[in-house]
Amino acid sequence: MQNTIVRVFLFVVFFSIGAAAMSGSILCSDLLRYYHNRQALKAAGLTLARLESLNADYDVLLRQLRDDPNFFERIAPATLGVKPADANAIYPRATAEQLAAARKALMEGASGEPVEPRVVRWLIRCNRPPQRIAFFLSGGFLILISFAFFGPRTQCYNNRTAG
């Protein structure tokens, strides 16, 4: 009885690993495409969120321009880089290099490029033809081993009676 339980357990383990290896090698390209599409969807969602944030910021700015007629006169010198009309006003002066560095930092922080997960790196390696064939064959051999060594035992009886 105990021998049978061990045999069934080993059969299930070997067969399951072999079936998983064979199905993984067959579905490898589909899984890789699925993970790439999921990653592209996440990147598109981050870009959409960034664009919605920019739209909200521009809406606030346009509302302030519409509501306060002096707002344009106050921000024009700082935005356009012209000399202020008020001699007592102090406006920050930024060089083109500083503005480019700030723009680059904002774009890098907002891009949020997702990191490639381990599963995708593993699937890329397994999707190469030699590894895929080896993966398929090893799964097939595990299934054969599970049937040959751990499958059901049949009793062979001799036609002669013991006597």
mmCIF file of C-alpha atoms in Angstrom:
data_model
loop_
_atom_site.group_PDB
_atom_site.id
_atom_site.type_symbol
_atom_site.label_atom_id
_atom_site.label_comp_id
_atom_site.label_asym_id
_atom_site.label_seq_id
_atom_site.Cartn_x
_atom_site.Cartn_y
_atom_site.Cartn_z
ATOM 1 C CA MET A 1 0.000 0.000 0.000
ATOM 2 C CA GLN A 2 2.770 2.443 0.965
ATOM 3 C CA ASN A 3 4.703 1.526 -2.174
ATOM 4 C CA THR A 4 1.645 2.353 -4.282
ATOM 5 C CA ILE A 5 1.244 5.790 -2.662
ATOM 6 C CA VAL A 6 4.883 6.657 -3.326
ATOM 7 C CA ARG A 7 4.571 5.483 -6.944
ATOM 8 C CA VAL A 8 1.418 7.572 -7.477
ATOM 9 C CA PHE A 9 3.064 10.609 -5.906
ATOM 10 C CA LEU A 10 6.181 10.277 -8.093
ATOM 11 C CA PHE A 11 4.025 9.701 -11.173
ATOM 12 C CA VAL A 12 2.048 12.887 -10.480
ATOM 13 C CA VAL A 13 5.205 14.922 -9.825
ATOM 14 C CA PHE A 14 7.096 13.750 -12.931
ATOM 15 C CA PHE A 15 4.048 13.946 -15.181
ATOM 16 C CA SER A 16 3.100 17.434 -13.941
ATOM 17 C CA ILE A 17 6.593 18.827 -14.440
ATOM 18 C CA GLY A 18 6.822 17.249 -17.888
ATOM 19 C CA ALA A 19 3.416 18.525 -18.955
ATOM 20 C CA ALA A 20 4.256 22.009 -17.668
ATOM 21 C CA ALA A 21 7.564 21.986 -19.571
ATOM 22 C CA MET A 22 5.932 20.866 -22.812
ATOM 23 C CA SER A 23 3.062 23.336 -22.576
ATOM 24 C CA GLY A 24 5.488 26.106 -21.595
ATOM 25 C CA SER A 25 7.612 25.460 -24.663
ATOM 26 C CA ILE A 26 4.547 25.435 -26.900
ATOM 27 C CA LEU A 27 2.998 28.581 -25.403
ATOM 28 C CA CYS A 28 6.259 30.490 -24.878
ATOM 29 C CA SER A 29 5.792 33.005 -27.686
ATOM 30 C CA ASP A 30 2.167 33.652 -26.692
ATOM 31 C CA LEU A 31 3.176 34.225 -23.072
ATOM 32 C CA LEU A 32 5.958 36.570 -24.156
ATOM 33 C CA ARG A 33 3.509 38.545 -26.300
ATOM 34 C CA TYR A 34 1.053 38.673 -23.382
ATOM 35 C CA TYR A 35 3.656 40.118 -20.994
ATOM 36 C CA HIS A 36 4.871 42.649 -23.583
ATOM 37 C CA ASN A 37 1.291 43.786 -24.204
ATOM 38 C CA ARG A 38 0.704 44.080 -20.462
ATOM 39 C CA GLN A 39 3.864 46.171 -20.118
ATOM 40 C CA ALA A 40 2.821 48.407 -23.038
ATOM 41 C CA LEU A 41 -0.613 48.866 -21.469
ATOM 42 C CA LYS A 42 0.961 49.909 -18.170
ATOM 43 C CA ALA A 43 3.238 52.409 -19.965
ATOM 44 C CA ALA A 44 0.253 53.806 -21.874
ATOM 45 C CA GLY A 45 -1.652 54.188 -18.595
ATOM 46 C CA LEU A 46 1.248 56.121 -17.059
ATOM 47 C CA THR A 47 1.449 58.373 -20.118
ATOM 48 C CA LEU A 48 -2.298 58.954 -19.991
ATOM 49 C CA ALA A 49 -2.101 59.887 -16.309
ATOM 50 C CA ARG A 50 0.734 62.314 -17.058
ATOM 51 C CA LEU A 51 -1.241 63.917 -19.896
ATOM 52 C CA GLU A 52 -4.330 64.243 -17.682
ATOM 53 C CA SER A 53 -2.184 65.952 -15.041
ATOM 54 C CA LEU A 54 -0.794 68.367 -17.638
ATOM 55 C CA ASN A 55 -4.311 69.109 -18.893
ATOM 56 C CA ALA A 56 -5.470 69.857 -15.349
ATOM 57 C CA ASP A 57 -2.487 72.199 -14.840
ATOM 58 C CA TYR A 58 -3.208 74.020 -18.109
ATOM 59 C CA ASP A 59 -6.898 74.313 -17.237
ATOM 60 C CA VAL A 60 -5.982 75.986 -13.952
ATOM 61 C CA LEU A 61 -3.603 78.323 -15.757
ATOM 62 C CA LEU A 62 -6.232 79.224 -18.376
ATOM 63 C CA ARG A 63 -8.834 79.810 -15.653
ATOM 64 C CA GLN A 64 -6.433 82.154 -13.842
ATOM 65 C CA LEU A 65 -5.721 84.019 -17.087
ATOM 66 C CA ARG A 66 -9.442 84.399 -17.744
ATOM 67 C CA ASP A 67 -10.317 85.476 -14.181
ATOM 68 C CA ASP A 68 -7.409 87.874 -13.498
ATOM 69 C CA PRO A 69 -6.515 90.295 -16.289
ATOM 70 C CA ASN A 70 -3.283 91.315 -14.529
ATOM 71 C CA PHE A 71 -2.080 87.719 -14.316
ATOM 72 C CA PHE A 72 -0.718 87.779 -17.866
ATOM 73 C CA GLU A 73 1.223 90.975 -17.180
ATOM 74 C CA ARG A 74 2.771 89.417 -14.074
ATOM 75 C CA ILE A 75 3.875 86.114 -15.627
ATOM 76 C CA ALA A 76 4.800 87.326 -19.120
ATOM 77 C CA PRO A 77 8.255 88.670 -18.196
ATOM 78 C CA ALA A 78 9.210 85.473 -16.352
ATOM 79 C CA THR A 79 7.741 83.185 -19.006
ATOM 80 C CA LEU A 80 8.929 84.972 -22.124
ATOM 81 C CA GLY A 81 12.208 86.213 -20.710
ATOM 82 C CA VAL A 82 11.632 89.904 -21.442
ATOM 83 C CA LYS A 83 12.538 92.758 -19.121
ATOM 84 C CA PRO A 84 9.861 93.433 -16.497
ATOM 85 C CA ALA A 85 7.882 96.661 -16.775
ATOM 86 C CA ASP A 86 8.194 97.248 -13.031
ATOM 87 C CA ALA A 87 11.726 98.262 -12.064
ATOM 88 C CA ASN A 88 11.280 96.966 -8.515
ATOM 89 C CA ALA A 89 10.157 93.477 -9.575
ATOM 90 C CA ILE A 90 12.615 90.606 -9.368
ATOM 91 C CA TYR A 91 12.128 87.759 -11.813
ATOM 92 C CA PRO A 92 14.257 84.638 -11.924
ATOM 93 C CA ARG A 93 16.506 84.254 -14.896
ATOM 94 C CA ALA A 94 17.215 80.758 -16.124
ATOM 95 C CA THR A 95 19.658 79.835 -18.837
ATOM 96 C CA ALA A 96 18.736 77.570 -21.701
ATOM 97 C CA GLU A 97 20.927 74.805 -20.228
ATOM 98 C CA GLN A 98 19.127 75.020 -16.872
ATOM 99 C CA LEU A 99 15.750 74.874 -18.578
ATOM 100 C CA ALA A 100 16.819 71.884 -20.683
ATOM 101 C CA ALA A 101 18.110 70.079 -17.590
ATOM 102 C CA ALA A 102 14.864 70.778 -15.719
ATOM 103 C CA ARG A 103 12.771 69.608 -18.685
ATOM 104 C CA LYS A 104 14.844 66.427 -18.957
ATOM 105 C CA ALA A 105 14.469 65.727 -15.219
ATOM 106 C CA LEU A 106 10.711 66.242 -15.414
ATOM 107 C CA MET A 107 10.359 63.966 -18.426
ATOM 108 C CA GLU A 108 12.487 61.214 -16.855
ATOM 109 C CA GLY A 109 10.526 61.354 -13.620
ATOM 110 C CA ALA A 110 7.197 61.372 -15.412
ATOM 111 C CA SER A 111 7.977 58.630 -17.915
ATOM 112 C CA GLY A 112 7.928 55.891 -15.274
ATOM 113 C CA GLU A 113 9.320 53.279 -17.623
ATOM 114 C CA PRO A 114 8.292 49.932 -16.122
ATOM 115 C CA VAL A 115 11.061 47.536 -15.256
ATOM 116 C CA GLU A 116 11.080 44.279 -17.190
ATOM 117 C CA PRO A 117 10.062 41.494 -14.806
ATOM 118 C CA ARG A 118 12.066 38.304 -14.378
ATOM 119 C CA VAL A 119 9.354 36.299 -16.084
ATOM 120 C CA VAL A 120 9.778 38.275 -19.295
ATOM 121 C CA ARG A 121 13.570 37.886 -19.258
ATOM 122 C CA TRP A 122 13.125 34.143 -18.679
ATOM 123 C CA LEU A 123 10.586 33.875 -21.513
ATOM 124 C CA ILE A 124 12.898 35.751 -23.884
ATOM 125 C CA ARG A 125 15.667 33.229 -23.166
ATOM 126 C CA CYS A 126 13.292 30.267 -23.503
ATOM 127 C CA ASN A 127 11.834 31.546 -26.762
ATOM 128 C CA ARG A 128 15.072 30.922 -28.661
ATOM 129 C CA PRO A 129 14.679 27.823 -30.865
ATOM 130 C CA PRO A 130 17.433 25.633 -29.324
ATOM 131 C CA GLN A 131 16.218 26.259 -25.768
ATOM 132 C CA ARG A 132 12.610 25.804 -26.825
ATOM 133 C CA ILE A 133 13.335 22.445 -28.433
ATOM 134 C CA ALA A 134 15.338 21.310 -25.404
ATOM 135 C CA PHE A 135 12.515 22.433 -23.116
ATOM 136 C CA PHE A 136 9.979 20.473 -25.171
ATOM 137 C CA LEU A 137 12.111 17.323 -25.332
ATOM 138 C CA SER A 138 12.897 17.362 -21.614
ATOM 139 C CA GLY A 139 9.184 17.636 -20.852
ATOM 140 C CA GLY A 140 8.474 14.732 -23.183
ATOM 141 C CA PHE A 141 11.153 12.591 -21.544
ATOM 142 C CA LEU A 142 9.757 13.354 -18.088
ATOM 143 C CA ILE A 143 6.317 12.225 -19.222
ATOM 144 C CA LEU A 144 7.780 9.034 -20.706
ATOM 145 C CA ILE A 145 9.737 8.360 -17.511
ATOM 146 C CA SER A 146 6.635 8.865 -15.400
ATOM 147 C CA PHE A 147 4.670 6.314 -17.447
ATOM 148 C CA ALA A 148 7.527 3.837 -17.785
ATOM 149 C CA PHE A 149 8.699 3.752 -14.188
ATOM 150 C CA PHE A 150 5.789 4.982 -12.111
ATOM 151 C CA GLY A 151 2.761 3.988 -14.175
ATOM 152 C CA PRO A 152 0.363 1.224 -13.229
ATOM 153 C CA ARG A 153 1.926 -2.216 -12.777
ATOM 154 C CA THR A 154 0.476 -5.094 -14.678
ATOM 155 C CA GLN A 155 0.978 -8.614 -13.489
ATOM 156 C CA CYS A 156 2.328 -11.056 -16.030
ATOM 157 C CA TYR A 157 1.051 -14.524 -15.368
ATOM 158 C CA ASN A 158 2.617 -17.574 -16.754
ATOM 159 C CA ASN A 159 0.208 -19.887 -18.537
ATOM 160 C CA ARG A 160 1.462 -22.823 -16.553
ATOM 161 C CA THR A 161 -0.059 -23.407 -13.234
ATOM 162 C CA ALA A 162 2.205 -23.575 -10.259
ATOM 163 C CA GLY A 163 2.355 -27.088 -9.167
#
